CSV table of C-alpha atoms in Angstrom, one decimal:
chain,number,residue,atom,x,y,z
A,279,MET,CA,0.0,0.0,0.0
A,280,PRO,CA,2.3,2.8,-1.2
A,281,ASP,CA,-0.3,5.5,-0.6
A,282,GLU,CA,-0.9,4.7,3.1
A,283,PRO,CA,-0.5,7.9,5.0
A,284,TYR,CA,0.6,6.7,8.4
A,285,ASN,CA,4.4,6.6,8.9
A,286,PRO,CA,5.2,6.0,5.3
A,287,SER,CA,8.9,5.7,6.0
A,288,PRO,CA,9.7,3.0,8.5
A,289,ILE,CA,13.3,2.9,7.4
A,290,GLY,CA,15.1,5.3,9.6
A,291,ASN,CA,12.0,6.3,11.5
A,292,PRO,CA,13.2,6.6,15.1
A,293,SER,CA,9.7,6.4,16.7
A,294,VAL,CA,9.0,3.6,19.1
A,295,LEU,CA,6.5,2.1,16.8
A,296,ALA,CA,7.1,2.3,13.0
A,297,ARG,CA,5.8,-0.1,10.4
A,298,ARG,CA,8.6,-2.6,10.9
A,299,ASN,CA,6.4,-5.7,10.8
A,300,TRP,CA,2.8,-6.7,10.3
A,301,TRP,CA,1.6,-6.1,13.9
A,302,GLN,CA,3.4,-2.8,14.3
A,303,THR,CA,1.8,-1.7,11.1
A,304,MET,CA,-1.6,-2.5,12.4
A,305,LEU,CA,-0.9,-0.7,15.7
A,306,VAL,CA,0.5,2.3,13.9
A,307,LYS,CA,-2.5,2.6,11.7
A,308,PHE,CA,-4.9,2.2,14.7
A,309,ILE,CA,-3.1,4.9,16.7
A,310,GLY,CA,-2.8,7.1,13.7
A,311,LYS,CA,-6.6,6.8,13.1
A,312,HIS,CA,-7.6,7.4,16.7
A,313,THR,CA,-5.3,10.3,17.8
A,314,PRO,CA,-5.1,13.8,16.4
A,315,LYS,CA,-3.0,14.3,13.2
A,316,CYS,CA,0.4,16.0,13.8
A,317,ARG,CA,-0.7,19.3,12.4
A,318,GLU,CA,-3.5,19.4,15.0
A,319,MET,CA,-1.3,17.8,17.7
A,320,VAL,CA,1.3,20.6,17.6
A,321,ARG,CA,-1.5,23.1,18.1
A,322,ILE,CA,-2.8,21.1,21.1
A,323,LEU,CA,0.7,20.8,22.5
A,324,SER,CA,1.1,24.6,22.3
A,325,GLN,CA,-2.2,25.2,24.0
A,326,SER,CA,-1.2,22.7,26.8
A,327,MET,CA,1.6,25.1,27.6
A,328,ASP,CA,-1.0,27.7,28.6
A,329,GLU,CA,-3.8,25.6,30.1
A,330,PRO,CA,-4.1,22.0,31.4
A,331,MET,CA,-4.7,19.3,28.8
A,332,PRO,CA,-7.9,17.3,29.4
A,333,PRO,CA,-7.2,13.7,30.7
A,334,MET,CA,-8.4,11.9,27.6
A,335,MET,CA,-6.2,14.1,25.4
A,336,ARG,CA,-3.2,13.2,27.6
A,337,ILE,CA,-3.8,9.6,26.9
A,338,LYS,CA,-4.1,10.2,23.2
A,339,LYS,CA,-1.0,12.3,23.3
A,340,ARG,CA,1.0,9.5,24.9
A,341,LEU,CA,-0.3,7.0,22.3
A,342,HIS,CA,0.5,9.4,19.5
A,343,PHE,CA,4.0,9.9,20.7
A,344,LEU,CA,4.6,6.1,20.3
A,345,ILE,CA,4.2,6.5,16.6
A,346,CYS,CA,5.5,10.0,16.2
A,347,CYS,CA,8.9,11.0,17.7
A,348,TRP,CA,8.5,14.3,15.9
A,349,CYS,CA,5.6,15.5,17.9
A,350,GLN,CA,7.3,14.2,21.1
A,351,ARG,CA,10.4,16.3,20.1
A,352,TYR,CA,8.1,19.2,19.4
A,353,GLU,CA,6.7,19.1,22.9
A,354,GLU,CA,10.2,18.8,24.5
A,355,GLN,CA,11.3,21.8,22.4
A,356,LEU,CA,8.3,23.9,23.6
A,357,ARG,CA,9.5,23.3,27.1
A,358,TYR,CA,13.1,23.9,26.1
A,359,MET,CA,12.1,27.3,24.7
A,360,ARG,CA,10.1,28.2,27.8
A,361,HIS,CA,13.0,27.2,30.1
A,362,THR,CA,15.5,29.2,28.2
A,363,ALA,CA,13.3,32.2,27.3
A,364,ARG,CA,12.7,32.8,31.0
A,365,HIS,CA,16.3,33.3,31.5
A,366,PHE,CA,16.7,35.6,28.5
A,367,PRO,CA,16.2,38.9,30.4
A,368,GLU,CA,19.1,38.3,32.8
A,369,HIS,CA,21.3,37.5,29.8
A,370,ALA,CA,20.1,40.4,27.6
A,371,ASP,CA,23.5,42.1,27.8
A,372,GLU,CA,25.0,39.1,26.1
A,373,ALA,CA,22.3,39.0,23.5
A,374,SER,CA,22.9,42.4,21.9
A,375,ASP,CA,25.5,45.1,21.8
A,376,ALA,CA,23.0,48.0,21.7
A,377,PRO,CA,24.8,50.9,23.4
A,378,PHE,CA,23.4,52.1,26.7
A,379,SER,CA,24.4,55.7,26.3
A,380,ALA,CA,26.5,57.5,28.9
A,381,GLU,CA,24.0,60.4,28.8
A,382,ALA,CA,21.1,58.0,29.7
A,383,ARG,CA,23.3,56.5,32.4
A,384,GLU,CA,24.1,59.9,34.0
A,385,ARG,CA,20.5,61.1,33.6
A,386,ILE,CA,19.2,58.1,35.5
A,387,LYS,CA,21.8,58.4,38.2
A,388,GLN,CA,20.9,62.0,38.6
A,389,LYS,CA,17.2,61.1,38.9
A,390,LEU,CA,18.0,58.5,41.5
A,391,ALA,CA,20.1,60.9,43.5
A,392,GLU,CA,17.2,63.4,43.6
A,393,SER,CA,14.6,60.7,44.5
A,394,ALA,CA,16.7,59.3,47.4
A,395,ARG,CA,17.1,62.8,49.0
B,67,MET,CA,20.1,52.0,55.2
B,68,SER,CA,20.5,55.7,55.0
B,69,ALA,CA,19.5,57.9,52.0
B,70,SER,CA,23.1,58.4,51.1
B,71,ASP,CA,23.8,54.6,51.2
B,72,ILE,CA,20.9,54.0,48.9
B,73,ARG,CA,22.2,56.7,46.6
B,74,VAL,CA,25.6,55.0,46.3
B,75,ALA,CA,24.0,51.6,45.8
B,76,ALA,CA,21.6,52.9,43.2
B,77,SER,CA,24.5,54.5,41.2
B,78,ARG,CA,26.3,51.1,41.3
B,79,TRP,CA,23.1,49.3,40.1
B,80,VAL,CA,23.1,51.5,37.1
B,81,ASP,CA,26.7,50.6,36.3
B,82,ASP,CA,26.3,46.9,37.0
B,83,HIS,CA,22.9,46.2,35.6
B,84,GLY,CA,21.8,49.2,33.5
B,85,GLU,CA,23.1,47.8,30.3
B,86,CYS,CA,21.4,44.5,30.7
B,87,LEU,CA,18.1,46.0,31.7
B,88,TYR,CA,18.3,48.5,28.8
B,89,ARG,CA,19.1,45.8,26.2
B,90,TYR,CA,16.2,43.7,27.5
B,91,ALA,CA,13.8,46.6,27.4
B,92,LEU,CA,15.0,47.4,23.9
B,93,VAL,CA,14.3,43.9,22.6
B,94,ARG,CA,10.8,44.3,24.0
B,95,VAL,CA,9.8,47.8,23.0
B,96,ARG,CA,12.3,48.6,20.2
B,97,LYS,CA,12.4,52.3,20.8
B,98,PRO,CA,15.6,53.5,22.6
B,99,GLU,CA,13.8,56.4,24.4
B,100,ILE,CA,11.0,54.2,25.7
B,101,ALA,CA,13.6,51.6,26.8
B,102,GLU,CA,15.5,54.2,28.7
B,103,ASP,CA,12.4,55.4,30.4
B,104,LEU,CA,11.5,51.9,31.4
B,105,VAL,CA,15.0,51.4,32.9
B,106,GLN,CA,14.7,54.7,34.8
B,107,GLU,CA,11.3,53.7,36.2
B,108,THR,CA,12.7,50.4,37.2
B,109,PHE,CA,15.6,51.9,39.2
B,110,LEU,CA,13.3,54.5,40.8
B,111,ALA,CA,11.0,51.7,41.9
B,112,ALA,CA,14.0,49.7,43.1
B,113,VAL,CA,15.0,52.6,45.3
B,114,ARG,CA,11.5,53.0,46.7
B,115,GLY,CA,11.2,49.2,47.3
B,116,TYR,CA,14.7,48.5,48.6
B,117,GLU,CA,13.4,47.5,52.0
B,118,LYS,CA,11.4,44.7,50.4
B,119,PHE,CA,14.4,43.3,48.5
B,120,GLY,CA,15.7,41.2,51.4
B,121,ARG,CA,18.4,39.5,49.2
B,122,ARG,CA,16.3,36.4,48.6
B,123,SER,CA,17.4,36.6,45.0
B,124,SER,CA,20.3,38.1,43.1
B,125,GLU,CA,20.3,41.9,42.6
B,126,ARG,CA,20.0,41.4,38.9
B,127,SER,CA,16.9,39.1,39.0
B,128,TRP,CA,15.3,41.4,41.5
B,129,LEU,CA,15.8,44.4,39.1
B,130,VAL,CA,14.8,42.3,36.1
B,131,GLY,CA,11.6,41.3,37.9
B,132,ILE,CA,10.7,45.0,38.4
B,133,LEU,CA,11.5,45.8,34.8
B,134,LYS,CA,9.2,43.0,33.7
B,135,ASN,CA,6.3,44.6,35.6
B,136,LYS,CA,7.1,47.9,34.0
B,137,ILE,CA,7.1,46.3,30.6
B,138,VAL,CA,3.7,44.7,31.2
B,139,ASP,CA,2.4,48.1,32.3
B,140,HIS,CA,3.7,49.6,29.1
B,141,PHE,CA,1.9,47.0,27.0
B,142,ARG,CA,-1.3,47.5,29.0
B,143,LYS,CA,-1.3,51.2,28.0
B,144,LEU,CA,-0.6,50.2,24.4
B,145,GLY,CA,-3.4,47.6,24.5
B,146,ARG,CA,-5.9,50.3,25.2
B,147,GLU,CA,-4.8,52.3,22.2
B,148,THR,CA,-4.2,49.6,19.6
B,149,SER,CA,-5.6,46.1,18.7
B,150,PHE,CA,-3.2,43.4,19.6
B,151,THR,CA,-4.9,40.7,17.6
B,152,ASP,CA,-2.8,39.5,14.7
B,153,MET,CA,-4.3,36.5,12.9
B,154,GLU,CA,-2.7,37.1,9.5
B,155,PHE,CA,0.8,36.0,10.2
B,156,LEU,CA,2.0,32.6,9.0
B,157,SER,CA,-1.4,31.5,7.7
B,158,ASP,CA,0.1,28.8,5.6
B,159,GLU,CA,3.8,29.2,5.9
B,160,PHE,CA,4.5,25.9,7.6
B,161,SER,CA,2.2,23.8,5.4
B,162,GLU,CA,5.2,22.1,3.7
B,163,LYS,CA,6.2,20.7,7.0
B,164,PHE,CA,3.2,18.4,6.9
B,165,VAL,CA,2.0,15.9,4.3
B,166,SER,CA,-1.5,16.4,3.1
B,167,VAL,CA,-3.2,14.1,5.6
B,168,GLY,CA,-1.7,16.1,8.4
B,169,PHE,CA,1.3,14.1,9.6
B,170,TRP,CA,4.8,15.5,9.7
B,171,ASN,CA,6.8,15.2,6.6
B,172,HIS,CA,9.4,13.1,8.2
B,173,ASP,CA,12.3,14.8,6.4
B,174,LEU,CA,11.2,18.2,7.7
B,175,GLY,CA,10.0,17.3,11.2
B,176,PRO,CA,11.8,18.6,14.3
B,177,HIS,CA,15.4,17.5,14.8
B,178,GLU,CA,16.8,16.5,18.1
B,179,TRP,CA,18.0,19.5,20.2
B,180,LYS,CA,21.3,19.2,22.0
B,181,PRO,CA,22.8,20.0,24.4
B,182,GLU,CA,20.6,20.5,27.5
B,183,PRO,CA,19.3,24.0,28.2
B,184,ASP,CA,21.5,24.5,31.2
B,185,GLU,CA,24.6,24.2,29.0
B,186,VAL,CA,23.2,26.4,26.3
B,187,MET,CA,22.4,29.2,28.6
B,188,HIS,CA,26.1,29.9,29.3
B,189,ARG,CA,26.6,30.7,25.6
B,190,ALA,CA,26.3,34.3,24.6
B,191,GLU,CA,25.8,33.2,20.9
B,192,PHE,CA,22.7,31.3,21.9
B,193,TRP,CA,21.1,34.5,23.3
B,194,GLN,CA,22.1,36.4,20.2
B,195,VAL,CA,20.4,33.8,18.0
B,196,MET,CA,17.3,33.9,20.2
B,197,ARG,CA,17.2,37.7,20.0
B,198,ASP,CA,17.5,37.6,16.2
B,199,CYS,CA,14.8,35.0,16.0
B,200,LEU,CA,12.5,37.0,18.2
B,201,SER,CA,13.1,40.1,16.2
B,202,LYS,CA,11.8,38.2,13.1
B,203,LEU,CA,8.4,37.7,14.6
B,204,PRO,CA,5.7,40.2,13.7
B,205,GLU,CA,5.4,42.8,16.4
B,206,LYS,CA,2.1,41.7,18.1
B,207,ILE,CA,3.0,38.1,17.9
B,208,ARG,CA,6.3,38.9,19.6
B,209,ALA,CA,4.7,41.0,22.3
B,210,VAL,CA,2.3,38.2,23.2
B,211,PHE,CA,5.0,35.5,23.1
B,212,THR,CA,7.6,37.4,25.1
B,213,MET,CA,5.0,38.4,27.7
B,214,ARG,CA,4.0,34.8,28.1
B,215,GLU,CA,7.4,33.1,28.0
B,216,MET,CA,9.8,35.8,29.3
B,217,ASP,CA,7.7,37.9,31.7
B,218,CYS,CA,5.9,34.7,32.7
B,219,VAL,CA,2.5,36.4,32.7
B,220,SER,CA,-0.4,33.9,32.7
B,221,SER,CA,-2.5,33.6,29.6
B,222,LYS,CA,-5.6,34.9,31.4
B,223,ALA,CA,-3.6,38.0,32.4
B,224,ILE,CA,-2.3,38.6,29.0
B,225,CYS,CA,-5.8,38.5,27.5
B,226,ALA,CA,-6.8,41.1,30.1
B,227,VAL,CA,-3.8,43.3,29.6
B,228,LEU,CA,-4.0,43.4,25.8
B,229,SER,CA,-7.8,43.0,25.5
B,230,ILE,CA,-7.6,39.9,23.3
B,231,THR,CA,-9.6,36.7,23.4
B,232,ASP,CA,-8.3,33.3,24.7
B,233,SER,CA,-8.6,31.7,21.3
B,234,ASN,CA,-6.8,34.5,19.6
B,235,LEU,CA,-4.0,34.3,22.2
B,236,TRP,CA,-3.6,30.6,21.6
B,237,VAL,CA,-3.4,31.0,17.8
B,238,MET,CA,-0.8,33.8,18.2
B,239,LEU,CA,1.3,31.8,20.7
B,240,HIS,CA,1.2,28.7,18.6
B,241,ARG,CA,2.4,30.6,15.5
B,242,ALA,CA,5.1,32.3,17.6
B,243,ARG,CA,6.3,29.0,19.0
B,244,MET,CA,6.2,27.3,15.5
B,245,ALA,CA,8.3,30.1,14.0
B,246,LEU,CA,10.7,30.5,16.9
B,247,ARG,CA,11.3,26.7,17.0
B,248,GLU,CA,12.1,26.6,13.4
B,249,CYS,CA,14.4,29.6,13.6
B,250,LEU,CA,16.3,28.3,16.6
B,251,GLU,CA,16.7,25.0,15.0
B,252,VAL,CA,18.1,26.3,11.7
B,253,ASN,CA,20.3,29.0,13.2
B,254,TRP,CA,21.5,27.3,16.3
B,255,PHE,CA,20.8,23.7,16.9
B,256,ASP,CA,21.7,22.6,13.3
B,257,THR,CA,24.9,24.7,13.2
B,258,PRO,CA,28.3,23.7,14.4
B,259,ALA,CA,28.1,26.4,17.1
B,260,GLY,CA,25.0,25.0,18.6
B,261,GLY,CA,25.8,21.3,18.3
B,262,THR,CA,29.3,21.2,19.6
B,263,VAL,CA,29.3,22.3,23.2
């Protein structure tokens, strides 16, 4: 069945389940049919970063990850981005070389001195 | 602490952290004069609230925390004047990533990211790539994303601050994450600089 949409490339597919033999093919097709497609899954994964995922969807996600290492990576990478982005502000001086002008510096010091009086 | 001690300390804060705060503010608001104002307000608030500091965190993260609040206030004001909903961006830009039935095109799906975040965060180049990738996002998408992921504002609060609906927020965040993920992968994780720590 060359036009079968689910996991068409078992060779080199690093997912836990790929179509490596008859029963895996059956399982992959079953899971593919009963869990959201990747295009939808990535949207759901993004939303789950902002509000809790319903329990049934959690189960579907787990099943989907068995046949799709790419969605699993996607979720890990959403967390990776969150984890690093949170620390961005403290490293902002390393992230750019925009000059903080000496005038601005002095002006702010002046204001601070006035306010602390 | 006497007034003169605070004055000395405040002057040192400007030297030690002013540049970092300014550059962060600039990434967020883009206009140097607004960024300078935000930094000034941050230091003024820091002087007023010095008693509350209590050294539970580092000076820098304390100041960054104040700046984050000032930035949210800034966007709250903007949110009253302009619409923050942006549903146009990326409508179909990532469609080639998926085959027609909706599964990943396996050749274009996410690659593995290495090394772990804790190692990457010591690399100035990583922060430069992240800044460049953020700057490629459309303005409103970027404002929403950075508020969520850098200022750690809850999604409910963002909707209230910017007067946008939940579903609009989710669409915008999803698009921001999709685009930022792709940009970081191409410009950092798939490059020798990113892969060889």
